[in-house]
Short mmCIF file of C-alpha atoms in Angstrom, two decimals:
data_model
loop_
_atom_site.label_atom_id
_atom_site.label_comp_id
_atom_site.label_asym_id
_atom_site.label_seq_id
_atom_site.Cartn_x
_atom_site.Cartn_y
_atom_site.Cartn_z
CA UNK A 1 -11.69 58.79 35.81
CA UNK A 2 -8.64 60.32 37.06
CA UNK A 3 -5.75 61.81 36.01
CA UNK A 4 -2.98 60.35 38.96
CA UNK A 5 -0.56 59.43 35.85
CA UNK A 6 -0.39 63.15 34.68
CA UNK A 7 0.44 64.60 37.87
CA UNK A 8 3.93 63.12 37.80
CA UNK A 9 5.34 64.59 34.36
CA UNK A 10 7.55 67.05 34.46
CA UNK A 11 9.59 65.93 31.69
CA UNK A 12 8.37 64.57 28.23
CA UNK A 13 10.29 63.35 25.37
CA UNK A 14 8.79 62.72 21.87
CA UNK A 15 10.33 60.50 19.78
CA UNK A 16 9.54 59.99 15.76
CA UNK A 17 10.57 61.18 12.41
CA UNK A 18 10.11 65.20 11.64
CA UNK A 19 10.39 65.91 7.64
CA UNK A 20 10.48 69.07 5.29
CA UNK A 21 6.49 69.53 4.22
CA UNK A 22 5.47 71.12 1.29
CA UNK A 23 1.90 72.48 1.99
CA UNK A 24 -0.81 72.41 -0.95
CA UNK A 25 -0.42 76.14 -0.75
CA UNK A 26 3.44 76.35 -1.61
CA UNK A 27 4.89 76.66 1.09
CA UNK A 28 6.94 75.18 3.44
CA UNK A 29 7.54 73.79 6.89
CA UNK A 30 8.47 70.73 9.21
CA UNK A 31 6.18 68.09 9.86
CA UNK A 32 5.93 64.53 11.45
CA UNK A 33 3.44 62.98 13.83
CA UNK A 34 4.70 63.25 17.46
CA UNK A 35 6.92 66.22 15.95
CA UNK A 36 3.70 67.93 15.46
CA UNK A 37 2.27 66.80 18.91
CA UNK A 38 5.12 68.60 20.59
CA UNK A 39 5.16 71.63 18.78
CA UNK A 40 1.63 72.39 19.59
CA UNK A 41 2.11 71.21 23.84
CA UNK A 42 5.13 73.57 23.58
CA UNK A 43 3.35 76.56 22.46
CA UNK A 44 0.74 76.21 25.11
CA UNK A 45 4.06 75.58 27.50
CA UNK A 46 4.83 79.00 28.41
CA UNK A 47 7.20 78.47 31.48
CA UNK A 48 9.12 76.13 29.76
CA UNK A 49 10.28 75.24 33.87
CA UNK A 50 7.08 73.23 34.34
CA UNK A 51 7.17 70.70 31.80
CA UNK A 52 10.67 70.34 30.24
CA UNK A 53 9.87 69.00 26.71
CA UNK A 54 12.51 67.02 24.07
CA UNK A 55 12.15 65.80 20.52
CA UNK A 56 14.14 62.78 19.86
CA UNK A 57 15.24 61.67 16.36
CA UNK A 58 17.53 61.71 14.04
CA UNK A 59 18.62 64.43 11.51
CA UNK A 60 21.19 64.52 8.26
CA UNK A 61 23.91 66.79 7.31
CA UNK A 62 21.78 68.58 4.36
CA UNK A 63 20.20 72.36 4.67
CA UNK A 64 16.63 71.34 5.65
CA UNK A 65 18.23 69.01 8.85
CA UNK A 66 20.49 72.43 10.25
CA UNK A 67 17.19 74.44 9.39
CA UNK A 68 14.95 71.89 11.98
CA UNK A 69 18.03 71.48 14.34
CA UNK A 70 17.71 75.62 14.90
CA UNK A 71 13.67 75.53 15.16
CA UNK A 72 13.69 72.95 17.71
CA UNK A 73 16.12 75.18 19.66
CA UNK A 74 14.25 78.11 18.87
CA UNK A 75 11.34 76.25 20.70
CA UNK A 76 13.23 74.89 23.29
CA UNK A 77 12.78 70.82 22.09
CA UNK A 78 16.20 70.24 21.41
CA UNK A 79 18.06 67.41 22.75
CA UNK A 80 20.99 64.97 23.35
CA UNK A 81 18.74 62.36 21.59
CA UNK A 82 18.63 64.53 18.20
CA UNK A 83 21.28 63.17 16.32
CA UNK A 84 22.80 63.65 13.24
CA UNK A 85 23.72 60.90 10.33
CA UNK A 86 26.32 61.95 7.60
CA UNK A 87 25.95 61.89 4.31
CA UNK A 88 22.02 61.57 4.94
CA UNK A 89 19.20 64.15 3.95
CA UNK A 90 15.94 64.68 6.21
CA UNK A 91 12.70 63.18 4.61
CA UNK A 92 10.36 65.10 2.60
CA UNK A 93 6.55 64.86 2.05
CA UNK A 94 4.23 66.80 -0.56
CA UNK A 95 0.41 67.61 0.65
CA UNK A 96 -2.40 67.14 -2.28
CA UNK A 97 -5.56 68.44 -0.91
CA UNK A 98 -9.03 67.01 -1.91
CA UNK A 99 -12.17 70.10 -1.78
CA UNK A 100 -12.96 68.96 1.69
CA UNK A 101 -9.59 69.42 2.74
CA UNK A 102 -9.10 65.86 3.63
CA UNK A 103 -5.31 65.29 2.24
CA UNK A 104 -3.03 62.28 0.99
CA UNK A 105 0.49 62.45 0.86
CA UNK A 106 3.54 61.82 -1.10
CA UNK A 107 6.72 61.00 0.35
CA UNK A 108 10.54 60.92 -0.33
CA UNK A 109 11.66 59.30 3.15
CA UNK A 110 13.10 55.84 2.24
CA UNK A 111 17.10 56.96 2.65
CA UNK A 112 15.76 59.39 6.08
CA UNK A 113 18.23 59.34 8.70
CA UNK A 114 16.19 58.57 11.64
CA UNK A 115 15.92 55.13 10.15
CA UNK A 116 19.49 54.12 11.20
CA UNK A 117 18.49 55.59 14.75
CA UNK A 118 19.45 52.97 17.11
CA UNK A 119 22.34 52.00 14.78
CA UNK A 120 24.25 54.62 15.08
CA UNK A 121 23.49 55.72 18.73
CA UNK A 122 21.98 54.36 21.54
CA UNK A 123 21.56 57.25 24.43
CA UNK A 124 17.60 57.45 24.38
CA UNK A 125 17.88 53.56 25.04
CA UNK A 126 20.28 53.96 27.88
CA UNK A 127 18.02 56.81 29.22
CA UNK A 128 14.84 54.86 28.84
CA UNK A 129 16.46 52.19 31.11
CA UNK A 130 17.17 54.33 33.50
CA UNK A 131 14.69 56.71 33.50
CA UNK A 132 16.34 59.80 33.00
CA UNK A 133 13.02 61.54 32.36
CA UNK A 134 9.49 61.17 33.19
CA UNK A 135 7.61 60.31 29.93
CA UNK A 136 7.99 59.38 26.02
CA UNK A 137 5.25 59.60 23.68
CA UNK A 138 5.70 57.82 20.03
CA UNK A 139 3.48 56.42 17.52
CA UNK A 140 2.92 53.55 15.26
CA UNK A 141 5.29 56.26 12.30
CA UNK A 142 8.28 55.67 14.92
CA UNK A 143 7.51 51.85 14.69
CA UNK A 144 7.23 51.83 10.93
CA UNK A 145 10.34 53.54 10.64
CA UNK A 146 12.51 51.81 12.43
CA UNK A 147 13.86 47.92 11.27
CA UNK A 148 12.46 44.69 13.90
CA UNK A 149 16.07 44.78 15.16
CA UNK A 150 15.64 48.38 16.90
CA UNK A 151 11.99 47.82 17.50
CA UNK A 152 12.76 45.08 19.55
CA UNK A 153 15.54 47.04 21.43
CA UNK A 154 13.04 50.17 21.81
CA UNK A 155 10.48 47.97 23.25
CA UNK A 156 13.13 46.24 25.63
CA UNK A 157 13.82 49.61 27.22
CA UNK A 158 10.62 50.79 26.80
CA UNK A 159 9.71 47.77 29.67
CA UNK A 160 12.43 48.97 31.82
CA UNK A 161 11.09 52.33 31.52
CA UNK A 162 8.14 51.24 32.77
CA UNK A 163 9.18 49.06 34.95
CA UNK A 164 10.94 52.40 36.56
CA UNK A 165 8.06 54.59 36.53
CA UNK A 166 8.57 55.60 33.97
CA UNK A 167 5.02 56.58 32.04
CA UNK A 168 4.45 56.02 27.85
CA UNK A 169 2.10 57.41 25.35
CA UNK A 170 1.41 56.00 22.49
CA UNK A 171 -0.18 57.29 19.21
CA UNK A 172 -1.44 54.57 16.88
CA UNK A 173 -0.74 56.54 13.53
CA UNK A 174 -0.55 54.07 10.79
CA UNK A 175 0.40 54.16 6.90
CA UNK A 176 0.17 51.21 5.20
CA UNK A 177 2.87 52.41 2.59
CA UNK A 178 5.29 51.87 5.49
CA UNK A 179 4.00 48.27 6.47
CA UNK A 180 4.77 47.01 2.95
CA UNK A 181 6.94 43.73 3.80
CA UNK A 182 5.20 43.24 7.19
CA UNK A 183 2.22 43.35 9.46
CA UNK A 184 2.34 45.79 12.37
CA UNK A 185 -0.55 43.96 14.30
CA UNK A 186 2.09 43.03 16.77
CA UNK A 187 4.45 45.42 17.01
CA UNK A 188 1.73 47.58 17.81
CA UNK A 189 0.28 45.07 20.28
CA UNK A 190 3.91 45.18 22.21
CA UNK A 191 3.58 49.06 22.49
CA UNK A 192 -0.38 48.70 24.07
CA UNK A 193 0.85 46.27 25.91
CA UNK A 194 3.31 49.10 27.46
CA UNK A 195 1.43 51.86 27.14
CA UNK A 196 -0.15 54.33 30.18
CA UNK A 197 -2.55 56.07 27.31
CA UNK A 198 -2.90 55.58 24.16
CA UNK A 199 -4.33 57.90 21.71
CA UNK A 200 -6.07 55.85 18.79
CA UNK A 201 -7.65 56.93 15.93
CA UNK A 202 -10.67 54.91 14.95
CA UNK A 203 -9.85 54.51 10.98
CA UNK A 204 -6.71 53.29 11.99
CA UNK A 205 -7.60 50.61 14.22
CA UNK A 206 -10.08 49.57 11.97
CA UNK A 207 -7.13 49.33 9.14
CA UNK A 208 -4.67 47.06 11.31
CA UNK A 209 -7.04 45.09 14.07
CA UNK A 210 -10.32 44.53 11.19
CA UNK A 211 -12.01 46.04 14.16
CA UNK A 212 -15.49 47.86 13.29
CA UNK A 213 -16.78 50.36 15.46
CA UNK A 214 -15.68 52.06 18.38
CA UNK A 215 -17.48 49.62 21.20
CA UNK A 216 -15.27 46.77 19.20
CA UNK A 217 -11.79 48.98 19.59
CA UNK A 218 -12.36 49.48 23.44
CA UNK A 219 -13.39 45.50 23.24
CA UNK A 220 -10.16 44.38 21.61
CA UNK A 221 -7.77 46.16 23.91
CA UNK A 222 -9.64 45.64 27.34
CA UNK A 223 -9.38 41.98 26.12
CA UNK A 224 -6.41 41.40 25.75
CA UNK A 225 -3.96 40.29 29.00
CA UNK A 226 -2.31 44.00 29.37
CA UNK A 227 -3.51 47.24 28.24
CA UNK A 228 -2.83 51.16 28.53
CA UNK A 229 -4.46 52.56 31.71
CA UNK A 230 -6.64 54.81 29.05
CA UNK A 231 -7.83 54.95 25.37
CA UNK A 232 -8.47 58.45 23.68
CA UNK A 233 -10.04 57.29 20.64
CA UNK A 234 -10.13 60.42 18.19
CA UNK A 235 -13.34 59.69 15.47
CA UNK A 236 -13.14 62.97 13.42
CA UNK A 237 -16.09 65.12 13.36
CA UNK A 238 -17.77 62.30 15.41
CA UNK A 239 -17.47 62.61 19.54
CA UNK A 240 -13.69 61.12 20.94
CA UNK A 241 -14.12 58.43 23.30
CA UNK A 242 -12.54 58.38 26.70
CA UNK A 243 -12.13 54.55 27.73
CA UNK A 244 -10.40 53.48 30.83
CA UNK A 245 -12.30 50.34 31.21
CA UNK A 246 -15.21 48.24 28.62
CA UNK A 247 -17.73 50.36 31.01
CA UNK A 248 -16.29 53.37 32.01
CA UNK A 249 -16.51 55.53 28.70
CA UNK A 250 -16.79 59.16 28.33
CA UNK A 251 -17.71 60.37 25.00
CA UNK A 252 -17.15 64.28 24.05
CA UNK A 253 -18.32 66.07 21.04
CA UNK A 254 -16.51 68.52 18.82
CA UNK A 255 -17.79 71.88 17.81
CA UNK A 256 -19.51 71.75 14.28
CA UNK A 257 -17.15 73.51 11.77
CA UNK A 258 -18.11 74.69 8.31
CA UNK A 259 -17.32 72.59 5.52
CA UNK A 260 -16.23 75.82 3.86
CA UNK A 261 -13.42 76.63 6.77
CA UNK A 262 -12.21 73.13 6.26
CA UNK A 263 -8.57 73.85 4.27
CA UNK A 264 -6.32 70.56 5.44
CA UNK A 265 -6.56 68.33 8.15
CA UNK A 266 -3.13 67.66 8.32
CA UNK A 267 -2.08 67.15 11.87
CA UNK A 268 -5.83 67.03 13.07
CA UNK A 269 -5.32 64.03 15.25
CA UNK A 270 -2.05 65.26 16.37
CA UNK A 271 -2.94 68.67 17.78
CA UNK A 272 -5.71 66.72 19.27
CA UNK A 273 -3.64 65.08 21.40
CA UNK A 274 -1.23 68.14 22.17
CA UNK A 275 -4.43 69.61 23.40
CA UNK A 276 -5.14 67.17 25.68
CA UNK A 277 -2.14 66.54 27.22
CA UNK A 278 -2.26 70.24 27.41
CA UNK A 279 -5.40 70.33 29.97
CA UNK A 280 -4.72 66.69 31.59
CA UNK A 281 -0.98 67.90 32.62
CA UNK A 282 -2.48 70.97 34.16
CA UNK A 283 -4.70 68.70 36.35
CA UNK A 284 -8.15 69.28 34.41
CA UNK A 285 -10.68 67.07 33.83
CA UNK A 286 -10.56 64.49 31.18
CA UNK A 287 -13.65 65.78 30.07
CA UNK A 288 -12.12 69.64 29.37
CA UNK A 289 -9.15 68.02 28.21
CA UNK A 290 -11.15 66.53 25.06
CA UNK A 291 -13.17 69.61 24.52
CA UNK A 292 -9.86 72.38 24.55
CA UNK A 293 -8.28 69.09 22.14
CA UNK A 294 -11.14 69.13 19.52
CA UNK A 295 -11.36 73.02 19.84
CA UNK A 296 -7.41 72.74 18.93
CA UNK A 297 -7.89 70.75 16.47
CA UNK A 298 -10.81 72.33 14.75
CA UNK A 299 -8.39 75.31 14.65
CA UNK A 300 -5.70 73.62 12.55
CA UNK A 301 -7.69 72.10 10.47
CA UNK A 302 -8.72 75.96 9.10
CA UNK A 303 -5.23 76.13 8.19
CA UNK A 304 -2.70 74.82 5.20
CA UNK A 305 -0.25 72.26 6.75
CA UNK A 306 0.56 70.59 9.84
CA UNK A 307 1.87 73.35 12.00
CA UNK A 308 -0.67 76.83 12.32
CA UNK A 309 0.76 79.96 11.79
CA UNK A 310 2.09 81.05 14.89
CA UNK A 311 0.59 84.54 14.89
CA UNK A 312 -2.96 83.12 14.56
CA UNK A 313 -2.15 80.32 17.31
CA UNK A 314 -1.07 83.05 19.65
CA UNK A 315 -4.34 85.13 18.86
CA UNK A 316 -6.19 81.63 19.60
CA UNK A 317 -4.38 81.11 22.74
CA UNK A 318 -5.02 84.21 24.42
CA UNK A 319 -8.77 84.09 23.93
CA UNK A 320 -8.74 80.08 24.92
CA UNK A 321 -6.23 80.36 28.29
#
């Protein structure tokens, strides 16, 4: 296994939805899947000169939207491709924690702005087409969120992109609240299809291919006439899997943790994959990649919500770099 395709990133932009969290313990935050994802690789991004990183979405014209437009500047992942819809109010969610910590949420997202994304601008397309940065990374969320009209335009310049040199990550993250009216089999099949690595997590797969067990997920995708470069199949307390062909699989097991230290696993699978891209961008191993990634992750899942406080991730950091 190597990591060629990482070596050429110097600039990375994430595109989802980021909403106002309220965290089982009161308090509150921003959260969204690839939001999340590049929050974490931006902390760990110290000379921001290396890796220039951008969030991408859309924002509205309420308190909570100015409040997330000044974080992402405060951590340098602002953007031309943030944009901001009038007379629109950012998306909320609510966490409700079981004892284990494992979480469910509840939403208030169906007027968010970044819904209308494409609709009411069309830059990121335009510098998808022609490249204007290295890499993207979205997720199945950024799909869901958008209408088949601007999912079909995403995916156009997302080939073109490509096409370019351009290099795409893609995180299957999938809520079945947000597939309601459709099935996402092949949306998400188009974005595979596209994809340089994909990071999969194995309930999900199981939830929108009926595949069973990890040896099927690598099967379906390796099958199929294109498909990513790589598969980073997260499993949860169970080993990842690192697939870059049907026989060329690396599995890498997680640190035990305590039930007890076990708070919310918000954002588990997403600060996986920041810690990943974390060691694979600086040219490690695939193999210390997955290990700093579950050690990450392990670490936020001690935590309430999707984002660690930053004093304790800075604590973590200096005894981990």
């Amino acid at each position: 296994m190597t990591n060629l395709v990482f070596n050429t990133i110097k600039s990375m932009v994430f595109f989802g939805e980021c909403m106002l969290e309220h965290r089982a313990d009161g308090d509150m935050s921003f959260a969204g899947d690839t939001f999340n994802t590049a929050w974490y690789l931006s902390q760990f991004n110290k000379d921001k000169t290396c890796l220039a990183l951008q969030y991408a979405s859309a924002i509205g014209d309420d308190e909570a939207s100015s409040n997330l437009a000044l974080l992402l500047q405060q951590e340098r992942l602002e953007s031309p491709y943030l944009i901001t819809v009038q007379d629109k109010k950012l998306g909320q969610y609510w966490v409700k924690l079981a004892e284990n910590g494992e979480r469910h949420f509840e939403f208030d997202r169906l007027n968010s702005p970044v819904r209308q994304y494409f609709k009411q601008d069309q830059s990121l397309l335009a510098a998808l087409r022609y490249k204007q940065f290295d890499a993207i990374y979205l997720s199945g969320i950024t799909l869901a969120v958008l209408c088949p009209e601007q999912r079909t335009q995403l995916i156009a310049a997302l080939r073109q992109f490509k096409q370019h040199g351009g290099v795409i990550f893609f995180d299957n993250n999938y809520r079945a609240a947000l597939w309601q009216t459709e099935t996402p089999q092949k949306w998400f099949q188009q974005l595979m299809a596209l994809a340089n690595v994909s990071f999969l997590t194995d309930e999900d797969e199981y939830a929108v291919y009926g595949t069973q067990c990890v040896n099927s997920i690598i099967t379906h995708h390796f099958s199929q006439q294109l498909a990513p470069d790589m598969l980073v199949i997260r499993c949860g307390s169970a080993p990842c899997v690192i697939a870059v062909a049907p026989n060329d699989v690396l599995e890498i097991s997680p640190k035990k943790i305590v039930v007890e230290k076990i708070i919310d696993t918000t954002a588990a699978g997403d600060s996986f994959a920041a810690g990943f891209l974390v060691k694979a961008l600086q040219g490690e191993t695939f193999e210390n990649a997955a290990k700093f990634a579950h050690r990450l992750a392990g670490q936020v899942i001690q935590h309430h919500g999707a984002l660690m406080p930053k004093d304790k991730l800075t604590k973590y950091l200096s005894e981990e770099l």
